[in-house]
Amino acid sequence: VPTPPPAAPGWTCACGQSGITSSFCPNCGSKKPEPKPAAESWQCTCGAAVTGKFCPECGKPRPAADGWTCSCGAVNKGKFCAECGAKKPAGVPQYKCDKCGWEPDDPAHPPKFCPECGDPFDDGDVQG
């Protein structure tokens, strides 16, 4: 069985230029592409380890992200990103029932009424 030739050092640009070792293509000037992050896995309630949006075993969708998503991709609950330290954008309110403390699965998109005590979600339920 023949051995495949070793991969060329560097990266290959979309224009076809290969073996580039700098951050920009000398042929067309394109920037070296950023590597895509590996798909984050999650544990389904049926027990399967899943990397996609739906469980291949039972078909359940991936649970909604809890909190706000930072520009770096991290999901956070607090006022600052735990990964990069960026401040939570002002336009992303998070809700928690001011009567009983219940928190929706997606704090940025609460239901109209709290399922625990029936209190309507309004400006009084926005967490600072």
XYZ file of N, CA and C in Angstrom:
384
model
N 0.855 -1.174 0.000
C 0.000 0.000 0.000
C 0.897 1.232 0.000
N 0.750 2.105 -0.993
C 1.599 3.303 -1.036
C 1.227 4.276 0.081
N 2.245 4.941 0.597
C 2.041 5.931 1.648
C 1.712 7.272 0.999
N 0.637 7.959 1.498
C 0.312 9.255 0.904
C 1.433 10.250 1.175
N 1.622 11.207 0.262
C 2.688 12.202 0.474
C 2.378 13.048 1.709
N 3.405 13.529 2.393
C 3.158 14.344 3.586
C 2.467 15.644 3.196
N 1.652 16.152 4.113
C 0.926 17.395 3.863
C 1.914 18.549 3.745
N 1.595 19.462 2.847
C 2.458 20.636 2.670
C 2.406 21.491 3.927
N 3.547 22.064 4.345
C 3.521 22.908 5.533
C 2.712 24.172 5.250
N 2.132 24.744 6.279
C 1.355 25.970 6.122
C -0.093 25.680 5.803
N -0.760 26.674 5.271
C -2.184 26.561 4.965
C -2.439 26.851 3.495
N -3.613 26.433 3.007
C -3.987 26.639 1.615
C -5.120 27.648 1.550
N -4.955 28.650 0.706
C -5.943 29.716 0.538
C -7.067 29.251 -0.389
N -8.213 29.908 -0.307
C -9.344 29.608 -1.188
C -8.999 29.868 -2.650
N -8.003 30.735 -2.914
C -7.611 31.033 -4.301
C -6.752 29.920 -4.891
N -6.320 28.955 -4.062
C -5.523 27.834 -4.546
C -4.065 27.869 -4.128
N -3.582 28.984 -3.647
C -2.199 29.108 -3.181
C -2.019 28.202 -1.968
N -1.005 27.356 -1.976
C -0.784 26.451 -0.851
C 0.589 26.681 -0.234
N 0.789 26.081 0.933
C 2.071 26.184 1.616
C 2.332 27.548 2.220
N 1.282 28.307 2.515
C 1.440 29.655 3.060
C 1.779 29.556 4.549
N 2.821 30.255 4.960
C 3.227 30.210 6.366
C 2.935 31.511 7.100
N 2.538 32.554 6.377
C 2.202 33.821 7.033
C 0.695 33.889 7.275
N 0.235 34.987 7.866
C -1.183 35.155 8.172
C -2.012 35.598 6.970
N -1.356 36.042 5.905
C -2.065 36.514 4.722
C -1.531 35.821 3.472
N -2.423 35.580 2.514
C -2.047 34.929 1.264
C -1.228 35.892 0.407
N -0.037 35.486 -0.059
C 0.765 36.369 -0.905
C 0.175 36.525 -2.306
N -0.726 35.643 -2.705
C -1.327 35.686 -4.035
C -2.515 36.648 -4.109
N -3.430 36.565 -3.113
C -4.646 37.386 -3.187
C -4.838 38.290 -1.973
N -4.046 38.108 -0.917
C -4.139 38.959 0.266
C -5.162 38.516 1.298
N -5.828 37.379 1.068
C -6.825 36.904 2.024
C -6.168 36.516 3.339
N -6.894 36.733 4.430
C -6.404 36.384 5.761
C -6.553 34.884 5.995
N -5.624 34.327 6.740
C -5.672 32.910 7.100
C -6.981 32.643 7.830
N -7.746 31.621 7.426
C -9.024 31.345 8.091
C -8.816 30.867 9.521
N -9.727 31.287 10.394
C -9.698 30.845 11.789
C -10.251 29.423 11.839
N -9.659 28.558 12.649
C -10.201 27.203 12.749
C -11.571 27.239 13.413
N -12.472 26.411 12.902
C -13.810 26.343 13.486
C -13.719 25.569 14.792
N -14.403 26.067 15.838
C -14.369 25.334 17.104
C -15.071 23.987 16.952
N -14.584 23.019 17.683
C -15.204 21.702 17.664
C -16.614 21.811 18.235
N -17.514 21.014 17.680
C -18.894 21.045 18.158
C -18.925 20.644 19.630
N -19.582 21.449 20.423
C -19.672 21.172 21.848
C -20.723 20.095 22.068
N -20.375 19.079 22.813
C -21.326 18.000 23.041
C -22.203 18.318 24.253
N -23.335 17.659 24.301
C -24.266 17.806 25.416
C -24.858 16.447 25.726
N -25.318 16.283 26.933
C -25.867 15.018 27.404
C -27.383 15.084 27.328
N -27.990 14.214 26.531
C -29.448 14.162 26.413
C -30.029 13.475 27.648
N -31.293 13.752 27.932
C -31.951 13.120 29.085
C -32.090 11.612 28.912
N -31.989 11.126 27.650
C -32.066 9.680 27.427
C -30.720 9.003 27.685
N -29.668 9.805 27.905
C -28.352 9.265 28.218
C -27.346 9.343 27.089
N -27.779 9.698 25.884
C -26.867 9.757 24.745
C -26.006 11.020 24.794
N -24.747 10.891 24.371
C -23.854 12.044 24.215
C -24.067 12.562 22.802
N -24.401 13.853 22.662
C -24.811 14.406 21.376
C -23.971 15.630 21.027
N -23.656 15.803 19.738
C -22.949 17.002 19.287
C -23.820 17.876 18.397
N -24.902 17.365 17.876
C -25.779 18.125 16.981
C -26.891 18.843 17.732
N -27.843 19.368 16.950
C -28.973 20.091 17.524
C -30.048 19.156 18.060
N -30.079 17.904 17.576
C -31.088 16.938 18.004
C -30.423 15.627 18.388
N -30.990 14.936 19.371
C -30.466 13.643 19.810
C -30.764 12.597 18.742
N -29.732 11.841 18.287
C -29.979 10.816 17.272
C -30.703 9.591 17.832
N -30.750 9.452 19.150
C -31.404 8.308 19.770
C -32.899 8.526 19.983
N -33.272 9.699 20.517
C -34.685 9.931 20.842
C -35.290 11.129 20.110
N -34.454 11.939 19.456
C -34.972 13.062 18.681
C -35.211 14.342 19.448
N -34.911 14.358 20.750
C -35.133 15.574 21.532
C -34.179 16.676 21.080
N -34.661 17.937 21.062
C -33.774 19.043 20.680
C -32.800 19.370 21.798
N -31.684 19.984 21.421
C -30.700 20.447 22.399
C -31.369 21.482 23.297
N -31.149 21.428 24.608
C -31.755 22.422 25.498
C -31.295 23.830 25.129
N -32.169 24.792 25.340
C -31.839 26.189 25.040
C -30.695 26.646 25.925
N -29.845 27.482 25.375
C -28.743 28.038 26.152
C -29.316 28.860 27.294
N -28.755 28.692 28.448
C -29.241 29.371 29.635
C -28.439 30.640 29.848
N -29.009 31.795 29.561
C -28.309 33.061 29.752
C -28.135 33.799 28.443
N -27.089 34.608 28.353
C -26.806 35.386 27.146
C -25.521 34.884 26.520
N -25.447 35.003 25.201
C -24.282 34.530 24.472
C -23.370 35.710 24.147
N -22.132 35.618 24.583
C -21.130 36.655 24.350
C -20.639 36.583 22.909
N -20.023 37.647 22.425
C -19.474 37.663 21.069
C -18.357 36.627 20.905
N -17.744 36.178 22.021
C -16.707 35.147 21.931
C -17.319 33.745 21.854
N -18.659 33.648 22.021
C -19.337 32.360 21.916
C -19.719 31.734 23.239
N -19.215 32.234 24.357
C -19.524 31.664 25.665
C -20.923 32.081 26.112
N -21.641 31.160 26.774
C -22.961 31.453 27.323
C -22.773 31.805 28.788
N -23.365 32.932 29.202
C -23.175 33.457 30.552
C -24.493 33.822 31.205
N -24.477 33.906 32.549
C -25.651 34.339 33.297
C -25.414 35.694 33.951
N -24.200 36.024 34.257
C -23.894 37.243 34.997
C -23.779 38.478 34.127
N -23.226 39.532 34.717
C -23.076 40.814 34.028
C -21.840 40.851 33.130
N -20.906 39.906 33.339
C -19.678 39.856 32.549
C -19.442 38.440 32.051
N -18.754 38.314 30.904
C -18.443 37.012 30.323
C -17.379 36.313 31.165
N -17.641 35.058 31.484
C -16.697 34.277 32.290
C -15.460 33.874 31.492
N -15.521 33.946 30.164
C -14.391 33.551 29.328
C -13.496 34.717 28.940
N -14.094 35.836 28.499
C -13.269 36.937 28.000
C -13.426 38.226 28.806
N -14.371 38.278 29.736
C -14.540 39.448 30.590
C -15.379 40.557 29.991
N -15.934 40.354 28.786
C -16.753 41.392 28.148
C -18.023 41.633 28.952
N -18.471 42.867 28.966
C -19.689 43.229 29.683
C -20.902 42.744 28.901
N -21.912 42.283 29.613
C -23.155 41.845 28.996
C -23.759 43.006 28.214
N -24.162 42.785 26.955
C -24.771 43.867 26.178
C -26.033 44.386 26.858
N -26.248 45.696 26.773
C -27.387 46.322 27.437
C -28.717 45.825 26.884
N -28.772 45.421 25.638
C -30.015 45.007 25.016
C -30.424 43.577 25.298
N -29.789 42.900 26.257
C -30.103 41.507 26.539
C -30.590 41.386 27.988
N -31.859 41.719 28.244
C -32.354 41.608 29.615
C -32.501 40.144 30.024
N -32.302 39.881 31.297
C -32.503 38.551 31.839
C -33.602 38.657 32.877
N -34.507 37.684 32.859
C -35.662 37.725 33.738
C -35.606 36.643 34.808
N -36.128 36.998 35.982
C -36.290 36.081 37.100
C -37.515 36.585 37.851
N -38.443 35.696 38.184
C -39.677 36.120 38.828
C -39.373 36.860 40.133
N -39.894 38.080 40.244
C -39.643 38.874 41.448
C -40.532 38.457 42.616
N -41.483 37.552 42.387
C -42.367 37.089 43.467
C -41.870 35.789 44.094
N -41.485 34.817 43.248
C -41.105 33.508 43.800
C -39.669 33.098 43.475
N -38.990 33.831 42.563
C -37.603 33.506 42.237
C -37.416 32.523 41.105
N -38.505 32.081 40.469
C -38.386 31.132 39.364
C -37.644 31.769 38.205
N -36.717 30.987 37.570
C -35.959 31.466 36.419
C -36.331 30.643 35.195
N -36.674 31.316 34.074
C -36.973 30.563 32.851
C -35.725 29.891 32.298
N -35.913 28.826 31.501
C -34.788 28.129 30.882
C -33.970 29.089 30.026
N -34.634 30.015 29.344
C -33.964 31.044 28.555
C -34.286 32.377 29.218
N -33.418 32.870 30.113
C -33.712 34.089 30.863
C -33.932 35.333 30.013
N -33.530 35.305 28.747
C -33.743 36.459 27.877
C -35.133 36.439 27.244
N -35.818 35.288 27.274
C -37.136 35.146 26.654
C -38.087 34.429 27.606
N -38.601 35.130 28.610
C -39.488 34.477 29.583
C -40.890 34.274 29.007
N -41.681 33.404 29.643
C -43.082 33.292 29.243
C -43.823 34.554 29.702
N -45.076 34.691 29.318
C -45.848 35.876 29.728
C -46.132 35.859 31.226
N -46.300 34.658 31.788
C -46.618 34.526 33.211
C -45.727 33.464 33.838
N -45.383 33.646 35.097
C -44.564 32.681 35.826
C -45.365 31.393 36.008
N -44.801 30.239 35.630
C -45.528 28.976 35.784
C -45.634 28.510 37.233
N -44.877 29.113 38.134
C -44.915 28.721 39.544
C -45.936 29.512 40.358
N -46.008 30.841 40.118
C -46.909 31.656 40.955
C -47.922 32.476 40.157
N -47.796 32.489 38.824
C -48.763 33.190 37.994
C -48.501 34.679 37.804
N -47.459 35.205 38.413
C -47.139 36.625 38.285
C -46.712 36.921 36.843
N -47.216 38.005 36.249
C -46.780 38.336 34.885
C -45.326 38.812 34.868
N -44.601 38.428 33.822
C -43.241 38.920 33.667
C -43.306 40.330 33.106
N -42.611 41.260 33.787
C -42.583 42.649 33.364
C -41.235 43.255 33.726
N -41.100 44.588 33.661
C -39.829 45.250 33.954
C -39.321 44.986 35.364
N -40.215 44.668 36.286
C -39.810 44.379 37.663
C -39.077 43.055 37.790
N -39.169 42.224 36.774
C -38.515 40.909 36.808
C -37.159 40.905 36.109
N -36.757 42.035 35.519
C -35.467 42.129 34.822
C -34.357 42.156 35.865
N -33.356 41.284 35.660
C -32.212 41.223 36.555
C -31.152 42.195 36.054
N -30.551 42.974 36.963
C -29.542 43.974 36.608
C -28.368 43.390 36.003
